[in-house]
């Protein structure tokens, strides 16, 4: 077991403001803050990766990553800076995914393998940087799978549905938009929490080519949240498509009735 801060006595001592950064090694459980008594374990941080490099080959985290061992998780934060496989996570108020770190987009940034993940707060899930840009594919919506758990990921926290008041999270930066959501579009992800991304404006160099294979549709500019799609051009040089769009508009925004 790894501890960022450890209080061994049974009194009221706090384990707060501690940080654990994992870049390699083999371990079971990880607590950024731990107390054997009644004190607080808040304001702690776990970093998966250093923000620049991938995890060292052979890294193994088979247990649970926890901001603290106490249920109150105020200001406990998990920073996912690179792809990692972990048994499970708990007692984090915030989970941040660094999209421009040492990330392999073909794999989940955080894969959870130790049974269903419960008790997370949807309000605390975020991606950085805020001005993230990307080279969009002409035929695929998904940019990243942020979290993957075949047993499910629940955002019910202390009996409260933290997802429904917020629903999907939308962000527009320049000519780009991205949306963070669960694969069920509800409080419990069947398996994935993901980010979809489009460029909706000024994409003049989009090409669908033979190596892209067979797909239902391709596009140059697209929106899923009602942005104005303009000044885009799609060139098709090969492959097989049912539909080809220079601009494609959808609007999945919720109205006042939800």
mmCIF file of C-alpha atoms in Angstrom:
data_model
loop_
_atom_site.group_PDB
_atom_site.id
_atom_site.type_symbol
_atom_site.label_atom_id
_atom_site.label_comp_id
_atom_site.label_asym_id
_atom_site.label_seq_id
_atom_site.Cartn_x
_atom_site.Cartn_y
_atom_site.Cartn_z
ATOM 1 C CA UNK A 1 0.000 0.000 0.000
ATOM 2 C CA UNK A 2 1.196 3.504 -0.890
ATOM 3 C CA UNK A 3 0.363 6.510 1.330
ATOM 4 C CA UNK A 4 0.863 10.188 0.544
ATOM 5 C CA UNK A 5 0.113 11.082 4.163
ATOM 6 C CA UNK A 6 -0.509 8.634 7.020
ATOM 7 C CA UNK A 7 -1.860 9.196 10.527
ATOM 8 C CA UNK A 8 -1.415 6.014 12.557
ATOM 9 C CA UNK A 9 -3.057 6.942 15.861
ATOM 10 C CA UNK A 10 -6.762 6.731 16.577
ATOM 11 C CA UNK A 11 -7.213 10.406 17.429
ATOM 12 C CA UNK A 12 -8.395 13.339 15.365
ATOM 13 C CA UNK A 13 -5.263 14.016 13.306
ATOM 14 C CA UNK A 14 -5.854 15.028 9.662
ATOM 15 C CA UNK A 15 -4.123 13.717 6.532
ATOM 16 C CA UNK A 16 -4.696 16.636 4.168
ATOM 17 C CA UNK A 17 -2.870 18.398 1.351
ATOM 18 C CA UNK A 18 -0.807 15.368 0.304
ATOM 19 C CA UNK A 19 0.223 14.318 -3.212
ATOM 20 C CA UNK A 20 1.102 10.951 -4.748
ATOM 21 C CA UNK A 21 2.530 10.880 -8.299
ATOM 22 C CA UNK A 22 2.783 7.491 -9.999
ATOM 23 C CA UNK A 23 5.020 7.038 -13.040
ATOM 24 C CA UNK A 24 5.817 3.324 -12.673
ATOM 25 C CA UNK A 25 6.157 0.414 -10.275
ATOM 26 C CA UNK A 26 3.891 -2.288 -8.864
ATOM 27 C CA UNK A 27 1.428 -1.620 -6.068
ATOM 28 C CA UNK A 28 -1.979 -2.519 -4.721
ATOM 29 C CA UNK A 29 -3.907 0.236 -2.906
ATOM 30 C CA UNK A 30 -2.924 3.904 -3.017
ATOM 31 C CA UNK A 31 -4.162 6.506 -0.515
ATOM 32 C CA UNK A 32 -3.181 10.139 -0.957
ATOM 33 C CA UNK A 33 -4.315 10.630 2.641
ATOM 34 C CA UNK A 34 -5.022 8.026 5.319
ATOM 35 C CA UNK A 35 -5.927 8.227 8.973
ATOM 36 C CA UNK A 36 -6.547 5.417 11.427
ATOM 37 C CA UNK A 37 -8.601 7.827 13.505
ATOM 38 C CA UNK A 38 -11.396 10.322 12.977
ATOM 39 C CA UNK A 39 -9.491 13.068 11.195
ATOM 40 C CA UNK A 40 -10.065 14.449 7.707
ATOM 41 C CA UNK A 41 -8.521 13.097 4.499
ATOM 42 C CA UNK A 42 -9.344 15.997 2.189
ATOM 43 C CA UNK A 43 -7.456 18.238 -0.212
ATOM 44 C CA UNK A 44 -5.262 15.375 -1.449
ATOM 45 C CA UNK A 45 -4.058 14.663 -4.991
ATOM 46 C CA UNK A 46 -3.110 11.589 -6.999
ATOM 47 C CA UNK A 47 -1.295 12.094 -10.315
ATOM 48 C CA UNK A 48 -1.223 9.260 -12.824
ATOM 49 C CA UNK A 49 1.818 10.124 -14.904
ATOM 50 C CA UNK A 50 4.015 13.199 -14.753
ATOM 51 C CA UNK A 51 2.217 15.063 -17.566
ATOM 52 C CA UNK A 52 5.007 14.477 -20.088
ATOM 53 C CA UNK A 53 5.772 10.765 -20.257
ATOM 54 C CA UNK A 54 3.810 7.553 -20.547
ATOM 55 C CA UNK A 55 3.691 5.133 -17.632
ATOM 56 C CA UNK A 56 6.776 2.971 -17.351
ATOM 57 C CA UNK A 57 6.432 -0.431 -18.966
ATOM 58 C CA UNK A 58 5.096 -3.016 -16.545
ATOM 59 C CA UNK A 59 3.363 -0.566 -14.222
ATOM 60 C CA UNK A 60 0.779 -2.399 -12.114
ATOM 61 C CA UNK A 61 -1.890 -0.832 -9.863
ATOM 62 C CA UNK A 62 -4.179 -3.679 -8.890
ATOM 63 C CA UNK A 63 -6.026 -2.138 -5.963
ATOM 64 C CA UNK A 64 -7.942 1.083 -5.360
ATOM 65 C CA UNK A 65 -6.734 4.643 -5.848
ATOM 66 C CA UNK A 66 -8.262 6.832 -3.151
ATOM 67 C CA UNK A 67 -8.040 10.529 -2.411
ATOM 68 C CA UNK A 68 -8.433 9.497 1.239
ATOM 69 C CA UNK A 69 -9.811 6.649 3.286
ATOM 70 C CA UNK A 70 -12.557 8.826 4.775
ATOM 71 C CA UNK A 71 -15.779 9.163 2.791
ATOM 72 C CA UNK A 72 -15.709 12.971 2.773
ATOM 73 C CA UNK A 73 -13.696 13.757 -0.376
ATOM 74 C CA UNK A 74 -13.716 17.570 -0.444
ATOM 75 C CA UNK A 75 -11.015 18.857 -2.843
ATOM 76 C CA UNK A 76 -9.487 15.420 -3.379
ATOM 77 C CA UNK A 77 -8.321 15.290 -6.994
ATOM 78 C CA UNK A 78 -7.235 12.609 -9.452
ATOM 79 C CA UNK A 79 -5.191 13.876 -12.415
ATOM 80 C CA UNK A 80 -5.004 11.405 -15.305
ATOM 81 C CA UNK A 81 -2.031 12.557 -17.367
ATOM 82 C CA UNK A 82 -1.462 9.381 -19.353
ATOM 83 C CA UNK A 83 -3.041 5.990 -20.010
ATOM 84 C CA UNK A 84 -3.293 3.843 -16.900
ATOM 85 C CA UNK A 85 -4.935 0.620 -15.764
ATOM 86 C CA UNK A 86 -6.165 0.609 -12.161
ATOM 87 C CA UNK A 87 -8.282 -1.707 -10.043
ATOM 88 C CA UNK A 88 -10.699 1.039 -8.989
ATOM 89 C CA UNK A 89 -11.016 4.615 -7.684
ATOM 90 C CA UNK A 90 -12.896 6.223 -4.813
ATOM 91 C CA UNK A 91 -13.186 9.346 -2.673
ATOM 92 C CA UNK A 92 -12.284 11.911 -5.308
ATOM 93 C CA UNK A 93 -14.258 15.134 -5.722
ATOM 94 C CA UNK A 94 -12.520 15.941 -9.019
ATOM 95 C CA UNK A 95 -11.168 13.789 -11.862
ATOM 96 C CA UNK A 96 -9.230 15.643 -14.550
ATOM 97 C CA UNK A 97 -8.030 14.150 -17.843
ATOM 98 C CA UNK A 98 -5.089 15.781 -19.651
ATOM 99 C CA UNK A 99 -5.826 15.350 -23.349
ATOM 100 C CA UNK A 100 -2.527 16.748 -24.593
ATOM 101 C CA UNK A 101 -0.358 14.635 -22.319
ATOM 102 C CA UNK A 102 1.413 11.367 -23.173
ATOM 103 C CA UNK A 103 -1.837 9.788 -24.330
ATOM 104 C CA UNK A 104 -2.603 6.904 -26.684
ATOM 105 C CA UNK A 105 -6.050 7.808 -28.009
ATOM 106 C CA UNK A 106 -6.743 4.243 -29.149
ATOM 107 C CA UNK A 107 -6.908 3.110 -25.501
ATOM 108 C CA UNK A 108 -8.922 4.370 -22.546
ATOM 109 C CA UNK A 109 -7.051 6.949 -20.513
ATOM 110 C CA UNK A 110 -8.215 5.249 -17.302
ATOM 111 C CA UNK A 111 -9.208 1.599 -17.472
ATOM 112 C CA UNK A 112 -10.802 0.175 -14.328
ATOM 113 C CA UNK A 113 -10.753 -3.589 -13.823
ATOM 114 C CA UNK A 114 -11.774 -4.269 -10.207
ATOM 115 C CA UNK A 115 -15.567 -4.366 -10.416
ATOM 116 C CA UNK A 116 -18.150 -1.608 -10.717
ATOM 117 C CA UNK A 117 -17.032 1.944 -9.944
ATOM 118 C CA UNK A 118 -19.466 3.824 -7.705
ATOM 119 C CA UNK A 119 -19.842 7.072 -5.801
ATOM 120 C CA UNK A 120 -18.292 9.449 -8.341
ATOM 121 C CA UNK A 121 -19.373 13.078 -8.821
ATOM 122 C CA UNK A 122 -20.174 14.026 -12.439
ATOM 123 C CA UNK A 123 -19.657 17.722 -11.655
ATOM 124 C CA UNK A 124 -16.013 16.966 -10.890
ATOM 125 C CA UNK A 125 -15.180 15.261 -14.213
ATOM 126 C CA UNK A 126 -13.277 17.567 -16.555
ATOM 127 C CA UNK A 127 -10.770 17.632 -19.393
ATOM 128 C CA UNK A 128 -7.789 19.942 -19.856
ATOM 129 C CA UNK A 129 -6.615 22.135 -21.422
ATOM 130 C CA UNK A 130 -9.693 24.301 -21.933
ATOM 131 C CA UNK A 131 -8.421 25.374 -25.375
ATOM 132 C CA UNK A 132 -7.592 21.854 -26.570
ATOM 133 C CA UNK A 133 -7.502 21.517 -30.370
ATOM 134 C CA UNK A 134 -7.174 18.393 -32.492
ATOM 135 C CA UNK A 135 -7.093 17.052 -36.048
ATOM 136 C CA UNK A 136 -10.564 15.556 -36.500
ATOM 137 C CA UNK A 137 -11.218 12.414 -38.498
ATOM 138 C CA UNK A 138 -13.739 12.718 -41.294
ATOM 139 C CA UNK A 139 -15.738 9.684 -40.166
ATOM 140 C CA UNK A 140 -15.313 9.195 -36.411
ATOM 141 C CA UNK A 141 -16.845 11.216 -33.574
ATOM 142 C CA UNK A 142 -14.967 9.857 -30.591
ATOM 143 C CA UNK A 143 -11.724 11.565 -29.627
ATOM 144 C CA UNK A 144 -10.973 9.779 -26.372
ATOM 145 C CA UNK A 145 -12.406 7.206 -24.038
ATOM 146 C CA UNK A 146 -11.714 8.841 -20.700
ATOM 147 C CA UNK A 147 -12.815 5.985 -18.443
ATOM 148 C CA UNK A 148 -13.612 2.371 -19.203
ATOM 149 C CA UNK A 149 -15.083 -0.199 -16.851
ATOM 150 C CA UNK A 150 -16.871 -3.271 -18.195
ATOM 151 C CA UNK A 151 -18.750 -3.511 -14.866
ATOM 152 C CA UNK A 152 -20.125 0.055 -15.116
ATOM 153 C CA UNK A 153 -19.359 3.515 -13.711
ATOM 154 C CA UNK A 154 -21.929 5.196 -11.448
ATOM 155 C CA UNK A 155 -22.253 8.906 -10.718
ATOM 156 C CA UNK A 156 -24.708 8.360 -7.887
ATOM 157 C CA UNK A 157 -22.963 9.896 -4.886
ATOM 158 C CA UNK A 158 -24.384 9.427 -1.395
ATOM 159 C CA UNK A 159 -27.744 8.571 -2.925
ATOM 160 C CA UNK A 160 -27.780 11.694 -5.133
ATOM 161 C CA UNK A 161 -27.849 11.621 -8.938
ATOM 162 C CA UNK A 162 -25.021 14.013 -9.840
ATOM 163 C CA UNK A 163 -25.362 13.500 -13.615
ATOM 164 C CA UNK A 164 -28.929 14.503 -14.490
ATOM 165 C CA UNK A 165 -28.796 18.166 -13.370
ATOM 166 C CA UNK A 166 -25.781 18.690 -15.668
ATOM 167 C CA UNK A 167 -26.071 15.981 -18.365
ATOM 168 C CA UNK A 168 -23.475 16.094 -21.150
ATOM 169 C CA UNK A 169 -20.717 18.676 -20.822
ATOM 170 C CA UNK A 170 -20.190 20.886 -23.882
ATOM 171 C CA UNK A 171 -17.266 23.130 -24.707
ATOM 172 C CA UNK A 172 -16.449 25.271 -27.753
ATOM 173 C CA UNK A 173 -12.943 26.587 -28.403
ATOM 174 C CA UNK A 174 -12.363 28.519 -31.624
ATOM 175 C CA UNK A 175 -13.474 26.329 -34.536
ATOM 176 C CA UNK A 176 -13.692 23.204 -32.372
ATOM 177 C CA UNK A 177 -16.259 21.686 -30.033
ATOM 178 C CA UNK A 178 -16.159 18.698 -27.772
ATOM 179 C CA UNK A 179 -18.697 16.927 -25.608
ATOM 180 C CA UNK A 180 -18.054 14.776 -22.542
ATOM 181 C CA UNK A 181 -20.716 12.194 -21.704
ATOM 182 C CA UNK A 182 -21.432 8.685 -20.467
ATOM 183 C CA UNK A 183 -22.178 6.009 -23.061
ATOM 184 C CA UNK A 184 -25.670 5.590 -21.566
ATOM 185 C CA UNK A 185 -26.311 9.357 -21.522
ATOM 186 C CA UNK A 186 -27.362 8.774 -17.961
ATOM 187 C CA UNK A 187 -26.134 8.556 -14.388
ATOM 188 C CA UNK A 188 -24.516 5.123 -14.825
ATOM 189 C CA UNK A 189 -22.203 4.476 -17.746
ATOM 190 C CA UNK A 190 -22.600 0.986 -19.149
ATOM 191 C CA UNK A 191 -18.862 0.948 -19.799
ATOM 192 C CA UNK A 192 -17.417 4.260 -21.031
ATOM 193 C CA UNK A 193 -17.109 7.948 -20.271
ATOM 194 C CA UNK A 194 -15.931 9.596 -23.476
ATOM 195 C CA UNK A 195 -15.171 12.800 -25.363
ATOM 196 C CA UNK A 196 -16.569 13.377 -28.853
ATOM 197 C CA UNK A 197 -15.092 16.169 -30.940
ATOM 198 C CA UNK A 198 -15.805 18.034 -34.156
ATOM 199 C CA UNK A 199 -14.418 20.916 -36.119
ATOM 200 C CA UNK A 200 -17.444 22.891 -37.266
ATOM 201 C CA UNK A 201 -15.788 25.769 -39.109
ATOM 202 C CA UNK A 202 -12.906 26.476 -41.533
ATOM 203 C CA UNK A 203 -11.963 22.868 -42.244
ATOM 204 C CA UNK A 204 -10.781 23.149 -45.836
ATOM 205 C CA UNK A 205 -8.391 20.196 -45.895
ATOM 206 C CA UNK A 206 -10.604 17.245 -44.911
ATOM 207 C CA UNK A 207 -9.925 14.180 -47.075
ATOM 208 C CA UNK A 208 -11.632 10.787 -47.044
ATOM 209 C CA UNK A 209 -9.241 8.303 -48.646
ATOM 210 C CA UNK A 210 -8.970 4.618 -49.543
ATOM 211 C CA UNK A 211 -7.260 3.682 -46.276
ATOM 212 C CA UNK A 212 -10.290 5.014 -44.357
ATOM 213 C CA UNK A 213 -12.183 1.944 -45.613
ATOM 214 C CA UNK A 214 -15.972 1.642 -45.497
ATOM 215 C CA UNK A 215 -18.063 3.914 -43.301
ATOM 216 C CA UNK A 216 -21.651 5.142 -43.225
ATOM 217 C CA UNK A 217 -20.707 8.822 -43.555
ATOM 218 C CA UNK A 218 -17.877 11.334 -43.718
ATOM 219 C CA UNK A 219 -17.860 15.077 -43.141
ATOM 220 C CA UNK A 220 -15.603 18.111 -43.182
ATOM 221 C CA UNK A 221 -17.495 20.318 -40.723
ATOM 222 C CA UNK A 222 -19.907 19.004 -38.141
ATOM 223 C CA UNK A 223 -21.619 20.061 -34.927
ATOM 224 C CA UNK A 224 -23.535 18.096 -32.345
ATOM 225 C CA UNK A 225 -24.595 21.104 -30.282
ATOM 226 C CA UNK A 226 -26.002 23.510 -32.857
ATOM 227 C CA UNK A 227 -22.958 25.586 -33.800
ATOM 228 C CA UNK A 228 -23.026 27.254 -37.223
ATOM 229 C CA UNK A 229 -21.247 24.953 -39.681
ATOM 230 C CA UNK A 230 -19.497 26.981 -42.374
ATOM 231 C CA UNK A 231 -16.441 27.277 -44.639
ATOM 232 C CA UNK A 232 -15.695 23.565 -44.818
ATOM 233 C CA UNK A 233 -14.671 21.338 -47.729
ATOM 234 C CA UNK A 234 -14.554 17.526 -47.965
ATOM 235 C CA UNK A 235 -12.550 15.787 -50.667
ATOM 236 C CA UNK A 236 -13.231 12.083 -51.296
ATOM 237 C CA UNK A 237 -10.379 10.249 -53.046
ATOM 238 C CA UNK A 238 -11.239 6.629 -52.198
ATOM 239 C CA UNK A 239 -12.942 4.315 -49.766
ATOM 240 C CA UNK A 240 -16.647 3.567 -49.568
ATOM 241 C CA UNK A 241 -19.334 5.866 -48.141
ATOM 242 C CA UNK A 242 -23.117 5.997 -47.981
ATOM 243 C CA UNK A 243 -23.193 9.748 -47.286
ATOM 244 C CA UNK A 244 -20.635 12.534 -47.747
ATOM 245 C CA UNK A 245 -21.200 15.946 -46.144
ATOM 246 C CA UNK A 246 -19.357 19.206 -46.534
ATOM 247 C CA UNK A 247 -21.290 20.429 -43.469
ATOM 248 C CA UNK A 248 -23.407 18.378 -41.078
ATOM 249 C CA UNK A 249 -25.570 19.889 -38.329
ATOM 250 C CA UNK A 250 -27.076 18.125 -35.328
ATOM 251 C CA UNK A 251 -28.322 19.683 -32.118
ATOM 252 C CA UNK A 252 -28.478 17.491 -29.048
ATOM 253 C CA UNK A 253 -28.963 20.333 -26.580
ATOM 254 C CA UNK A 254 -31.701 19.755 -24.027
ATOM 255 C CA UNK A 255 -34.700 22.067 -23.909
ATOM 256 C CA UNK A 256 -36.293 23.367 -20.719
ATOM 257 C CA UNK A 257 -38.209 20.102 -20.309
ATOM 258 C CA UNK A 258 -34.981 18.087 -20.355
#
